Short mmCIF file of N, CA, C and O in Angstrom, two decimals:
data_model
loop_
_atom_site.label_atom_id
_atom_site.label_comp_id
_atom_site.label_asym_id
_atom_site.label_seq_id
_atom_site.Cartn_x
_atom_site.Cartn_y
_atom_site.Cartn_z
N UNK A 23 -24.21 -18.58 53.41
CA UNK A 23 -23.88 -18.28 52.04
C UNK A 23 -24.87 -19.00 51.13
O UNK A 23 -25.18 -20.17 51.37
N UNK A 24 -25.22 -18.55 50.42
CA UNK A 24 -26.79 -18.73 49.06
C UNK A 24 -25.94 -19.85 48.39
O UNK A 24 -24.87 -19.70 47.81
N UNK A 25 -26.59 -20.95 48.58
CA UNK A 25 -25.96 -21.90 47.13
C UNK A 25 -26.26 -21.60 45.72
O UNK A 25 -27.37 -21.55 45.19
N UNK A 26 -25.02 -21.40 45.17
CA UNK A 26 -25.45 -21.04 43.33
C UNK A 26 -25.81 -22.26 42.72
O UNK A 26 -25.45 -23.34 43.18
N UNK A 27 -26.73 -22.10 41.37
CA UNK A 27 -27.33 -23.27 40.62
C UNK A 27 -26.34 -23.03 39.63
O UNK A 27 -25.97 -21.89 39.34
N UNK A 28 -25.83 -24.23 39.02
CA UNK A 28 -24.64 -24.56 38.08
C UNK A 28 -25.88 -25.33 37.07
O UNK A 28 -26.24 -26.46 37.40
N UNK A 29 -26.41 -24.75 36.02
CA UNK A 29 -27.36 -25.53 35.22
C UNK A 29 -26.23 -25.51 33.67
O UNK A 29 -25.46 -24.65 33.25
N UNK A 30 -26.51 -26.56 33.26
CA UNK A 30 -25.42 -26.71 32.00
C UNK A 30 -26.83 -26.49 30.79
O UNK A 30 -27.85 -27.18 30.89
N UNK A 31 -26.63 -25.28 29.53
CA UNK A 31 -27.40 -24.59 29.30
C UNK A 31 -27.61 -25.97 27.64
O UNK A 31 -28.70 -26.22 27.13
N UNK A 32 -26.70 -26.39 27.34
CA UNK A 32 -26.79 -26.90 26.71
C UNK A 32 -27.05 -28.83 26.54
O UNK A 32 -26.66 -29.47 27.52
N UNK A 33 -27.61 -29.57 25.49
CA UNK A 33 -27.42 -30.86 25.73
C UNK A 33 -26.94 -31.23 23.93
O UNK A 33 -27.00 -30.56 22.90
N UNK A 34 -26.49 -32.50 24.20
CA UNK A 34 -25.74 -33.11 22.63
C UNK A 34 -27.28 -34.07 22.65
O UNK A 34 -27.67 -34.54 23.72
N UNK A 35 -27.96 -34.27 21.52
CA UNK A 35 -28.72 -35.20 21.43
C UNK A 35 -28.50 -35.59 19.77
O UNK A 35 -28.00 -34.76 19.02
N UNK A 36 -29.06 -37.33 19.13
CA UNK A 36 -29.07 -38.00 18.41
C UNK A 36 -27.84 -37.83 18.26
O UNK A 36 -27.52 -36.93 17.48
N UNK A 37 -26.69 -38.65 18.98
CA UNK A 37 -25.46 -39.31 19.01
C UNK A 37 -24.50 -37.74 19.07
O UNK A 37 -23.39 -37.64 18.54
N UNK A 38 -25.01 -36.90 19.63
CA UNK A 38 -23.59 -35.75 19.23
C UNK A 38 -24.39 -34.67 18.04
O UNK A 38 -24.47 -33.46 18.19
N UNK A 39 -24.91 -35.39 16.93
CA UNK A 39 -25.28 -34.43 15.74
C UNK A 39 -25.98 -33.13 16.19
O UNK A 39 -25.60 -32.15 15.55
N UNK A 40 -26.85 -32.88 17.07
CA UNK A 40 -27.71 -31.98 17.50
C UNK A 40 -27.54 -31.39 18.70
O UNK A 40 -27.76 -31.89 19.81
N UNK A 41 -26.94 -29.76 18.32
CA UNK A 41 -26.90 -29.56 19.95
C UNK A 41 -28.40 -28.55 20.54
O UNK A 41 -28.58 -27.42 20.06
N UNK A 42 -29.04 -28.95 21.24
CA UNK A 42 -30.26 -28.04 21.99
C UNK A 42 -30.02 -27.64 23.01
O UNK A 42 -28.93 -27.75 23.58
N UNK A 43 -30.91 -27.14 23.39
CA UNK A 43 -31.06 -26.20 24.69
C UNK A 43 -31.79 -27.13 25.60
O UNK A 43 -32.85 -27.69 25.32
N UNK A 44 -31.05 -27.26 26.81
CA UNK A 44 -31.16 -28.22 27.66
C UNK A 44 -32.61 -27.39 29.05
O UNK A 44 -32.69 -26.20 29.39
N UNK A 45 -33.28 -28.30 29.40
CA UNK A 45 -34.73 -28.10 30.28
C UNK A 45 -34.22 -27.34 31.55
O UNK A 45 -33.41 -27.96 32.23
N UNK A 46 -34.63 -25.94 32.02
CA UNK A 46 -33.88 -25.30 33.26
C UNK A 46 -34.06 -25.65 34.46
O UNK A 46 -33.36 -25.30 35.41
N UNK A 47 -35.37 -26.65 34.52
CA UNK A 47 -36.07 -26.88 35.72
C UNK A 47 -35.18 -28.06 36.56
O UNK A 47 -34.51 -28.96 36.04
N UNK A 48 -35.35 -27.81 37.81
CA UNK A 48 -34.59 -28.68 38.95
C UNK A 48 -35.79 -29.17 40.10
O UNK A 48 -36.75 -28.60 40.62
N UNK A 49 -35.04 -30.92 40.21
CA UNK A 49 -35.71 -31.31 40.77
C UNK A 49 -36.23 -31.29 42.49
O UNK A 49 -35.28 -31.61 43.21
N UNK A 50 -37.26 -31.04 43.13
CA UNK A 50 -37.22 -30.60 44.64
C UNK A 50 -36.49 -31.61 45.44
O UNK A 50 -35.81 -31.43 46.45
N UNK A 51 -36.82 -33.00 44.61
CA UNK A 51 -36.00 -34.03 45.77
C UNK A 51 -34.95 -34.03 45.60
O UNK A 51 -34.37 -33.41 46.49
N UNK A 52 -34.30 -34.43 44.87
CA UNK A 52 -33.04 -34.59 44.12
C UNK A 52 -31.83 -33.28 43.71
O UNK A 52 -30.61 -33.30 43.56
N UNK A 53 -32.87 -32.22 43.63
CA UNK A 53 -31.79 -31.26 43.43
C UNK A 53 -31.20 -30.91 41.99
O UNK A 53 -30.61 -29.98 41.44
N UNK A 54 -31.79 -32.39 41.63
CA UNK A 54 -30.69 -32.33 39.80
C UNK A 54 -31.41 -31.65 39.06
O UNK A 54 -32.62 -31.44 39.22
N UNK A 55 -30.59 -31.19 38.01
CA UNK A 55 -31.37 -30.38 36.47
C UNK A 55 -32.45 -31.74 35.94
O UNK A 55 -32.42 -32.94 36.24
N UNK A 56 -33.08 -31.22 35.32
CA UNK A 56 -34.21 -32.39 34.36
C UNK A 56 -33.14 -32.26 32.78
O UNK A 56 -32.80 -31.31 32.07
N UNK A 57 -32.90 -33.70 32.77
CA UNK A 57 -32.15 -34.42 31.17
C UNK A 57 -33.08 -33.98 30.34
O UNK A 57 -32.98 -34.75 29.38
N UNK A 58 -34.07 -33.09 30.06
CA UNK A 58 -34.68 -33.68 29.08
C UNK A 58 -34.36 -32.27 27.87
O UNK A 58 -33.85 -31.26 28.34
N UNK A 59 -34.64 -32.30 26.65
CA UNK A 59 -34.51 -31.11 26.12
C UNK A 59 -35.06 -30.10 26.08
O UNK A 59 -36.18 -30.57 25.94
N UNK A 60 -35.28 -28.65 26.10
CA UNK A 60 -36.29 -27.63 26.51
C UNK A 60 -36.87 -27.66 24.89
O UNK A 60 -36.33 -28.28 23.97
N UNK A 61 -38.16 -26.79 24.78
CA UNK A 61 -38.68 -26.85 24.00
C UNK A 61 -37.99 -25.62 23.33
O UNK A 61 -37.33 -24.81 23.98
N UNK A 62 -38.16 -25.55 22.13
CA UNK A 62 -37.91 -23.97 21.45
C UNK A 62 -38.17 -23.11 21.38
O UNK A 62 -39.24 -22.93 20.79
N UNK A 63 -37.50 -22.01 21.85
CA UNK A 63 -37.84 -20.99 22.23
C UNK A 63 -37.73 -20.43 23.76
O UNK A 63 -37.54 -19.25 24.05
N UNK A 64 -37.87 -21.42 24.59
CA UNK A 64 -38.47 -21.41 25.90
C UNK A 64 -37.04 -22.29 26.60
O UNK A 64 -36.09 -22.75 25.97
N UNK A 65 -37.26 -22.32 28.04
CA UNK A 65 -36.34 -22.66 28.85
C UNK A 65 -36.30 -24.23 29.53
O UNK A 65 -35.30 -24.83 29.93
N UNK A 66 -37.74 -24.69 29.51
CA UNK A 66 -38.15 -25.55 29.81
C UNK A 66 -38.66 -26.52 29.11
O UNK A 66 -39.22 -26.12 28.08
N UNK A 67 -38.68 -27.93 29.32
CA UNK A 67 -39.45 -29.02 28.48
C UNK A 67 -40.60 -29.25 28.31
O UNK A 67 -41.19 -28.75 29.26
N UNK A 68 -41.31 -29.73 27.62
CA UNK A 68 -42.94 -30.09 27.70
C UNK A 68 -43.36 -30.95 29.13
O UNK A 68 -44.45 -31.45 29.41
N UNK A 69 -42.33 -30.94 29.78
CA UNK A 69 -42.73 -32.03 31.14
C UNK A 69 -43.03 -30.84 32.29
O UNK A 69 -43.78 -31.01 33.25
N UNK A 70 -42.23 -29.47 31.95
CA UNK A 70 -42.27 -28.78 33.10
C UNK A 70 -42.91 -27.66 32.45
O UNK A 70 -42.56 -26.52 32.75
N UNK A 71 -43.57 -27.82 31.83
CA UNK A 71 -44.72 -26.33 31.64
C UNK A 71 -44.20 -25.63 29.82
O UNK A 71 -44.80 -24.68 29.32
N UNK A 72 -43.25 -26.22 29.27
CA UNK A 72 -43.02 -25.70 28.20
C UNK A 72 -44.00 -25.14 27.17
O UNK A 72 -44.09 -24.06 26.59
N UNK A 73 -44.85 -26.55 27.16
CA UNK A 73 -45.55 -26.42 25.79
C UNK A 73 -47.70 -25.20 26.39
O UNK A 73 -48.81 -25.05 25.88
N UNK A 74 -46.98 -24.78 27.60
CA UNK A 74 -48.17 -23.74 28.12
C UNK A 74 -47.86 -22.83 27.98
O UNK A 74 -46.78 -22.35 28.32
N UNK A 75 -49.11 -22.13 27.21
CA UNK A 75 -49.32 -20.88 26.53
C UNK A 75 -49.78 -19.79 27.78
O UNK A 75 -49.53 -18.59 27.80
N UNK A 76 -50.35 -20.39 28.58
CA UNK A 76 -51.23 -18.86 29.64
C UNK A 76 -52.34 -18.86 28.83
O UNK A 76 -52.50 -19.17 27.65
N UNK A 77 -53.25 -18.36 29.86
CA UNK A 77 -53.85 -17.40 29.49
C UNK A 77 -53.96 -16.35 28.54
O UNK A 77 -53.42 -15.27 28.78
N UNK A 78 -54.68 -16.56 27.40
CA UNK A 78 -55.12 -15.90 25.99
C UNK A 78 -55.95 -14.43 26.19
O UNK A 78 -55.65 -13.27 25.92
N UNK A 79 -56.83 -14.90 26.63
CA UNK A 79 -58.21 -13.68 26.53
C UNK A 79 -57.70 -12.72 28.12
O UNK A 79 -57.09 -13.13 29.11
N UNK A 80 -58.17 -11.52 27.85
CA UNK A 80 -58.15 -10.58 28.86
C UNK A 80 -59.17 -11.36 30.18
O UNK A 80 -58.82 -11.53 31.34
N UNK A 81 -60.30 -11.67 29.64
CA UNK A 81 -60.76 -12.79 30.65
C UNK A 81 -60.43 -13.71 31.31
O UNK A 81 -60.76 -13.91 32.48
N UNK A 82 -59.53 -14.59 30.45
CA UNK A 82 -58.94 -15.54 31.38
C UNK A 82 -58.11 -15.14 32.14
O UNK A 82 -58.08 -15.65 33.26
N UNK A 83 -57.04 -13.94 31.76
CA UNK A 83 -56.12 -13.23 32.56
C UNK A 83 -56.69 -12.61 33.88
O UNK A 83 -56.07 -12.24 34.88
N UNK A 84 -57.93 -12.58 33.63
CA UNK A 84 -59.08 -11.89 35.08
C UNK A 84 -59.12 -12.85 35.87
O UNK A 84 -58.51 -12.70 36.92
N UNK A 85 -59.85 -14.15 35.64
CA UNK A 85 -60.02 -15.13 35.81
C UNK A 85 -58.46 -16.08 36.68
O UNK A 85 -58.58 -16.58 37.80
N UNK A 86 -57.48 -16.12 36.09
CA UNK A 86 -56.66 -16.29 36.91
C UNK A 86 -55.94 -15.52 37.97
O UNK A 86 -55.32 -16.07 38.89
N UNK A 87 -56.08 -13.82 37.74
CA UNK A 87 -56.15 -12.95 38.60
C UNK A 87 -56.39 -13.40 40.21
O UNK A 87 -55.71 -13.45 41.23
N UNK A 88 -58.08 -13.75 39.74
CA UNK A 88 -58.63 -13.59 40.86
C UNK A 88 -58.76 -14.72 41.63
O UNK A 88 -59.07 -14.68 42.82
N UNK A 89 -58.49 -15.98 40.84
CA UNK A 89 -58.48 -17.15 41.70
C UNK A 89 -57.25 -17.87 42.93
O UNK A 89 -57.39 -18.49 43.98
N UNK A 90 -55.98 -17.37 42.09
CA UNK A 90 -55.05 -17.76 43.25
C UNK A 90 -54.72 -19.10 44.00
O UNK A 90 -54.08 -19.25 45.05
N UNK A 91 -55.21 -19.88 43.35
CA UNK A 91 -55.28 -20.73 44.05
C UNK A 91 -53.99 -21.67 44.52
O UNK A 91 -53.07 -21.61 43.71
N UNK A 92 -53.71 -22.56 45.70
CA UNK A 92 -53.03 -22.83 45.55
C UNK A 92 -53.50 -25.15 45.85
O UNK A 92 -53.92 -25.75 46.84
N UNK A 93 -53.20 -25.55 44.69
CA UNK A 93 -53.40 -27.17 44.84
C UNK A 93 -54.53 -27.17 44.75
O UNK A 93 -55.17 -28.10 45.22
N UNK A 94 -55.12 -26.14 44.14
CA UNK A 94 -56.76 -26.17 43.97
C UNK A 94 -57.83 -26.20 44.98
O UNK A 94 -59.04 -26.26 44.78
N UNK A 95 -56.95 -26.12 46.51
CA UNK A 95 -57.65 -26.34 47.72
C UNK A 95 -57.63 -24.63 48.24
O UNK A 95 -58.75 -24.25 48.57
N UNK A 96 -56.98 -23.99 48.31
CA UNK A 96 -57.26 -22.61 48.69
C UNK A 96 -57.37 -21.56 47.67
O UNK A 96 -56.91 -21.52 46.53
N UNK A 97 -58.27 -20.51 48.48
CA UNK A 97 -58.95 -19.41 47.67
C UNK A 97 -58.04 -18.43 48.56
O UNK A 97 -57.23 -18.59 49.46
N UNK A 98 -58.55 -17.39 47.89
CA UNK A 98 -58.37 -15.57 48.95
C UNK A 98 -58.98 -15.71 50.12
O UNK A 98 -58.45 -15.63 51.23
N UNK A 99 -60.37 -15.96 49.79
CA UNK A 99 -61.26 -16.23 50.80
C UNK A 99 -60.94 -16.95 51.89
O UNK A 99 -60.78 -16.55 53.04
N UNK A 100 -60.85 -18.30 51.37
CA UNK A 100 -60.34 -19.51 52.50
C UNK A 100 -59.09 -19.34 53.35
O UNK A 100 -59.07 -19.88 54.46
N UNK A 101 -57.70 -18.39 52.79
CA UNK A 101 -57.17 -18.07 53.19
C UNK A 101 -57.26 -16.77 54.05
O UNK A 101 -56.25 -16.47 54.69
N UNK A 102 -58.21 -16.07 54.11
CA UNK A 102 -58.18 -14.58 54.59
C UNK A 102 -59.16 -15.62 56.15
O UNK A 102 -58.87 -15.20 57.26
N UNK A 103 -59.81 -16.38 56.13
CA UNK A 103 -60.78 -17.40 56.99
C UNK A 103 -60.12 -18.03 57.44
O UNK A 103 -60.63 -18.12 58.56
N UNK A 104 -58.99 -18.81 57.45
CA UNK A 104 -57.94 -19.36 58.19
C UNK A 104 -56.72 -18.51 58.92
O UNK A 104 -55.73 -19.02 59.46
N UNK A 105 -57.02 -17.09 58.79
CA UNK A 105 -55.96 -16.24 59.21
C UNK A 105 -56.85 -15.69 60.30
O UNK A 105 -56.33 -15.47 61.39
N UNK A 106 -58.23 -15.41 60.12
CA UNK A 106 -59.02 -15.06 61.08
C UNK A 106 -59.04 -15.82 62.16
O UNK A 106 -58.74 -15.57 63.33
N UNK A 107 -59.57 -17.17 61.41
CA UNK A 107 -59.68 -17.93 63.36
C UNK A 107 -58.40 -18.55 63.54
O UNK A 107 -58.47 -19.53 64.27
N UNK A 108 -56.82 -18.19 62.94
CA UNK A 108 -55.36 -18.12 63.52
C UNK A 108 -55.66 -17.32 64.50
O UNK A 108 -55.94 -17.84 65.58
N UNK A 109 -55.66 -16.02 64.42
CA UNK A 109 -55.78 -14.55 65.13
C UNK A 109 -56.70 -14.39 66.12
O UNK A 109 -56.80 -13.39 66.82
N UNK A 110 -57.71 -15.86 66.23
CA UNK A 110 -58.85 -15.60 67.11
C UNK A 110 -57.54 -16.67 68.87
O UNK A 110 -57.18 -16.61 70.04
N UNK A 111 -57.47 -17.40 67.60
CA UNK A 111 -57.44 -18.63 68.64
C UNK A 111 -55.89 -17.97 69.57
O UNK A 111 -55.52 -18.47 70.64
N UNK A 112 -55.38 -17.14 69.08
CA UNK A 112 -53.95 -16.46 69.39
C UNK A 112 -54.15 -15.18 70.83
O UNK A 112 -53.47 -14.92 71.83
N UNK A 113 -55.67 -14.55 70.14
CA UNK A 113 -55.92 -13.83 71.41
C UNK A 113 -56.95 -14.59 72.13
O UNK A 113 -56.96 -13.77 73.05
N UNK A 114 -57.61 -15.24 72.41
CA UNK A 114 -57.71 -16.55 73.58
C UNK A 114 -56.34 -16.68 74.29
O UNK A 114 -55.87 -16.21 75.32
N UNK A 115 -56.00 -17.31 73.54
CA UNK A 115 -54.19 -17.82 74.64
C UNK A 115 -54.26 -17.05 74.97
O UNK A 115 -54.85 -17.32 76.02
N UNK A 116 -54.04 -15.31 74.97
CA UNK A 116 -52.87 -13.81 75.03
C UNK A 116 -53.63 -14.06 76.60
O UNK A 116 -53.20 -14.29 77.73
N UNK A 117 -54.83 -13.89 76.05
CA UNK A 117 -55.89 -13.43 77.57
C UNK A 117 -55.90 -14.40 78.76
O UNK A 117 -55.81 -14.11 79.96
N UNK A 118 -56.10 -16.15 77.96
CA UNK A 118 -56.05 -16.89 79.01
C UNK A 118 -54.51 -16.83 80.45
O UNK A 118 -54.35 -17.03 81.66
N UNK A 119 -53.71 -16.42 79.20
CA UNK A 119 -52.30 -16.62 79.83
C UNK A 119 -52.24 -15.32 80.81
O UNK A 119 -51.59 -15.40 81.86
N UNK A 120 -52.99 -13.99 80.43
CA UNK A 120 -53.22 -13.25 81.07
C UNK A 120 -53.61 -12.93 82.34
O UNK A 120 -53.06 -12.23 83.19
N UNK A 121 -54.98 -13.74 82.37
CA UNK A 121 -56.10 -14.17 83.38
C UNK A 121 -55.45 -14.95 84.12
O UNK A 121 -55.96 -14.94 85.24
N UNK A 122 -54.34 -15.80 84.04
CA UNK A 122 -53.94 -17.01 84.57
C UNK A 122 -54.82 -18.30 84.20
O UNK A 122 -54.48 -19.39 84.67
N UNK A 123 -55.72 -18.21 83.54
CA UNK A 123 -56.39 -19.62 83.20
C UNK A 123 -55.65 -20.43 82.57
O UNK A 123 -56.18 -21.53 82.52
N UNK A 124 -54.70 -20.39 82.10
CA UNK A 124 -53.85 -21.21 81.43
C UNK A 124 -52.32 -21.24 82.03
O UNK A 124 -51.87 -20.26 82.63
N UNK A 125 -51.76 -22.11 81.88
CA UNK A 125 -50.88 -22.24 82.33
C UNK A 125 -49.93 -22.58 81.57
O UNK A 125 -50.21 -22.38 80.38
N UNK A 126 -48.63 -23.13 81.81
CA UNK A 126 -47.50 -24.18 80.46
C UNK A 126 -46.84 -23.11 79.63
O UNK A 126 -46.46 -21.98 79.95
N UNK A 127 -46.82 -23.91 78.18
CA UNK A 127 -45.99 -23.65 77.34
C UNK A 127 -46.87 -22.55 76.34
O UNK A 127 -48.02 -22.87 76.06
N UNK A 128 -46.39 -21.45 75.89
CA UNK A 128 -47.24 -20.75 75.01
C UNK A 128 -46.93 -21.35 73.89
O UNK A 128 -45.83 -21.88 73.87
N UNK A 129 -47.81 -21.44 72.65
CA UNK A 129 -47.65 -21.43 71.29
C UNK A 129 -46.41 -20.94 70.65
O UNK A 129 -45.92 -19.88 71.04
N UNK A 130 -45.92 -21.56 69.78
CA UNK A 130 -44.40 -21.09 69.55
C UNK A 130 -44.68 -20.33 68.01
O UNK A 130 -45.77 -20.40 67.44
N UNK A 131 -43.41 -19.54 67.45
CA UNK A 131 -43.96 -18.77 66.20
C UNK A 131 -44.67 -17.69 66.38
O UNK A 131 -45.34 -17.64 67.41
N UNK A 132 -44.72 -16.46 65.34
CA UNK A 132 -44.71 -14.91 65.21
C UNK A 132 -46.06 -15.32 65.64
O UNK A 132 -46.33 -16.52 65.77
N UNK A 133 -47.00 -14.32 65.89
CA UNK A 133 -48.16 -14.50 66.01
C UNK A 133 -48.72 -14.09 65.34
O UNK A 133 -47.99 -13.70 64.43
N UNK A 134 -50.32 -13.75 65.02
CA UNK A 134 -51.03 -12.95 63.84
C UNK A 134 -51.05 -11.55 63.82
O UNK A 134 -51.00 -10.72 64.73
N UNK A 135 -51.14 -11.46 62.60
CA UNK A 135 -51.33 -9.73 62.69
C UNK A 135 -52.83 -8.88 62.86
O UNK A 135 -52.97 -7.66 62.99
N UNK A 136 -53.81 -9.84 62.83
CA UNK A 136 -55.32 -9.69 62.72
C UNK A 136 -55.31 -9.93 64.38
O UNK A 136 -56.49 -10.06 64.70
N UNK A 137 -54.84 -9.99 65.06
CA UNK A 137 -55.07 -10.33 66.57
C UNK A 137 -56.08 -9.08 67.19
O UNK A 137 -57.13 -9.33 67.77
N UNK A 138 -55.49 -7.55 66.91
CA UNK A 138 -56.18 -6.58 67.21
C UNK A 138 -57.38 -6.52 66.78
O UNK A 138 -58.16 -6.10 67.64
N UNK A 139 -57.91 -6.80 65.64
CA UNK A 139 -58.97 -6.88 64.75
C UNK A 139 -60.00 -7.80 64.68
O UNK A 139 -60.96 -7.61 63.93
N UNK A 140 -59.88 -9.09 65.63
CA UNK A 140 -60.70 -10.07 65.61
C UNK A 140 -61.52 -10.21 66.70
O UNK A 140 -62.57 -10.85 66.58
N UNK A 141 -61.02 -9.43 68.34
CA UNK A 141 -61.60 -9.49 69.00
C UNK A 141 -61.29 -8.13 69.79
O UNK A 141 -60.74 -8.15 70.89
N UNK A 142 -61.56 -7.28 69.32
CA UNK A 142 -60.56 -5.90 69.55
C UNK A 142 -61.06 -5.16 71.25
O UNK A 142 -60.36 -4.25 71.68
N UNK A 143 -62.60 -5.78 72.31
CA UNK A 143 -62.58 -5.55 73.38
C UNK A 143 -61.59 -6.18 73.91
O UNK A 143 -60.94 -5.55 74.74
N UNK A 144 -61.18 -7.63 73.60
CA UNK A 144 -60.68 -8.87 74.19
C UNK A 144 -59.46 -7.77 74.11
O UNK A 144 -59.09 -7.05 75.04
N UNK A 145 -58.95 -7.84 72.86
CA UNK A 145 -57.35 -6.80 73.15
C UNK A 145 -56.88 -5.99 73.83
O UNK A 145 -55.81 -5.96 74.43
N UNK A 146 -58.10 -4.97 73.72
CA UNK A 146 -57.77 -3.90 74.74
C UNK A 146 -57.76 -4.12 76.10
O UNK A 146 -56.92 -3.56 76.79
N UNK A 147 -58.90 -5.15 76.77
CA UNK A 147 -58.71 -5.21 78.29
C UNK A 147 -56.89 -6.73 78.37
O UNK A 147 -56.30 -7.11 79.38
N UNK A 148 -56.77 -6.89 77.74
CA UNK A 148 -55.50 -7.38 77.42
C UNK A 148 -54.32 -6.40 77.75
O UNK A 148 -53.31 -6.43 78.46
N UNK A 149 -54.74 -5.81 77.18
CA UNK A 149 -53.49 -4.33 76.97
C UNK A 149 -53.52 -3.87 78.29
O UNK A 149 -52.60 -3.85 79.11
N UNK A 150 -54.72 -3.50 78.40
CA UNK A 150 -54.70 -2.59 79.71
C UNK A 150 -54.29 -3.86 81.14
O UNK A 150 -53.87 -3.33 82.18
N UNK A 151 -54.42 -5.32 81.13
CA UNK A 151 -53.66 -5.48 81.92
C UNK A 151 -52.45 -6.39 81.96
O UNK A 151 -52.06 -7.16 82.84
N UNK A 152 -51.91 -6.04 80.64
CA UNK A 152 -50.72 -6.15 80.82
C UNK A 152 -49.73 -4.82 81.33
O UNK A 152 -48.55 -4.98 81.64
N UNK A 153 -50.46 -3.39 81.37
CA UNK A 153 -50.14 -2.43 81.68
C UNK A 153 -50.23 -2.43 82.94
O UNK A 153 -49.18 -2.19 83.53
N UNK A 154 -51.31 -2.64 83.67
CA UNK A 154 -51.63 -2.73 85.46
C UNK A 154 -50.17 -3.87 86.00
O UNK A 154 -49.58 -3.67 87.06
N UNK A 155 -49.81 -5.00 85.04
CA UNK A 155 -48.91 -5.72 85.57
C UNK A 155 -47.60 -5.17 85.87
O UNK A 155 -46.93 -5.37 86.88
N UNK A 156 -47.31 -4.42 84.81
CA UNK A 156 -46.38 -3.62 84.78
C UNK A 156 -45.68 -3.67 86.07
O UNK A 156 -46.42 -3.81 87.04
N UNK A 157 -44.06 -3.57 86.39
CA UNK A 157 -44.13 -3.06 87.57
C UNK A 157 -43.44 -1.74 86.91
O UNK A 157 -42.89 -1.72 85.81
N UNK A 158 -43.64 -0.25 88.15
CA UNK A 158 -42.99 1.47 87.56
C UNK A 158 -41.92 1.39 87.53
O UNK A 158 -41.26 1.18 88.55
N UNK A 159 -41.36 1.55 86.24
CA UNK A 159 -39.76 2.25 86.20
C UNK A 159 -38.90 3.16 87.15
O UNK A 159 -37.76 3.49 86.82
#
């Protein structure tokens, strides 16, 4: 069952006299709402992104488009390059485990979806003997 967020929409500030609109954002460790007041207009405080406008110009809107980034350490790129040699290193195992060169525990977790695509002879003589292993129905 989905836990519901109980956020209290409102806060009393300067002794009671003022009532505002309380900050929506919750904390990852803690779980709790943020005390602080949201800015106007908006849902959130100047601590959690309130007082950001975005992107202005159709350019910058391009510009963030295309960058994606995430922690400033990954691109599209870097990520589409870490999915590749996932998918490389995934059909190695398929085959070694195949061949019998390997032995043990396989890699745990879905595997890649680029597997066919990265080494696509490697796959097919894969395929074909996991088919020869087969035993006939």
């Amino acid at each position: 069952m989905p836990k519901t967020l109980h956020l209290e929409q409102y806060l009393q500030t300067l002794g009671g006299r003022v009532t505002c609109k309380r900050c929506q954002a919750r904390s990852k460790r803690s779980g709790h709402q943020c005390r602080a007041p949201a800015i106007a207009g908006k849902n959130v405080c100047r601590f959690h992104g309130g007082k950001s406008t975005g992107p202005r110009t159709p350019e910058g809107r391009l510009r963030c488009a295309q960058a994606r980034l995430t922690h400033g350490n990954e691109t599209t790129s870097v990520r589409f390059e870490h999915s590749l040699a996932s998918a490389r290193l995934a059909m190695l195992e398929s085959v070694g485990f195949e061949f019998g060169i390997m032995t043990g525990l396989k890699s745990r977790g879905p595997k890649p979806l680029r597997m066919a695509q990265v080494l696509p002879e490697l796959h097919a003589l894969a395929q074909r003997l996991r088919l020869q292993k087969r035993p006939p129905a």
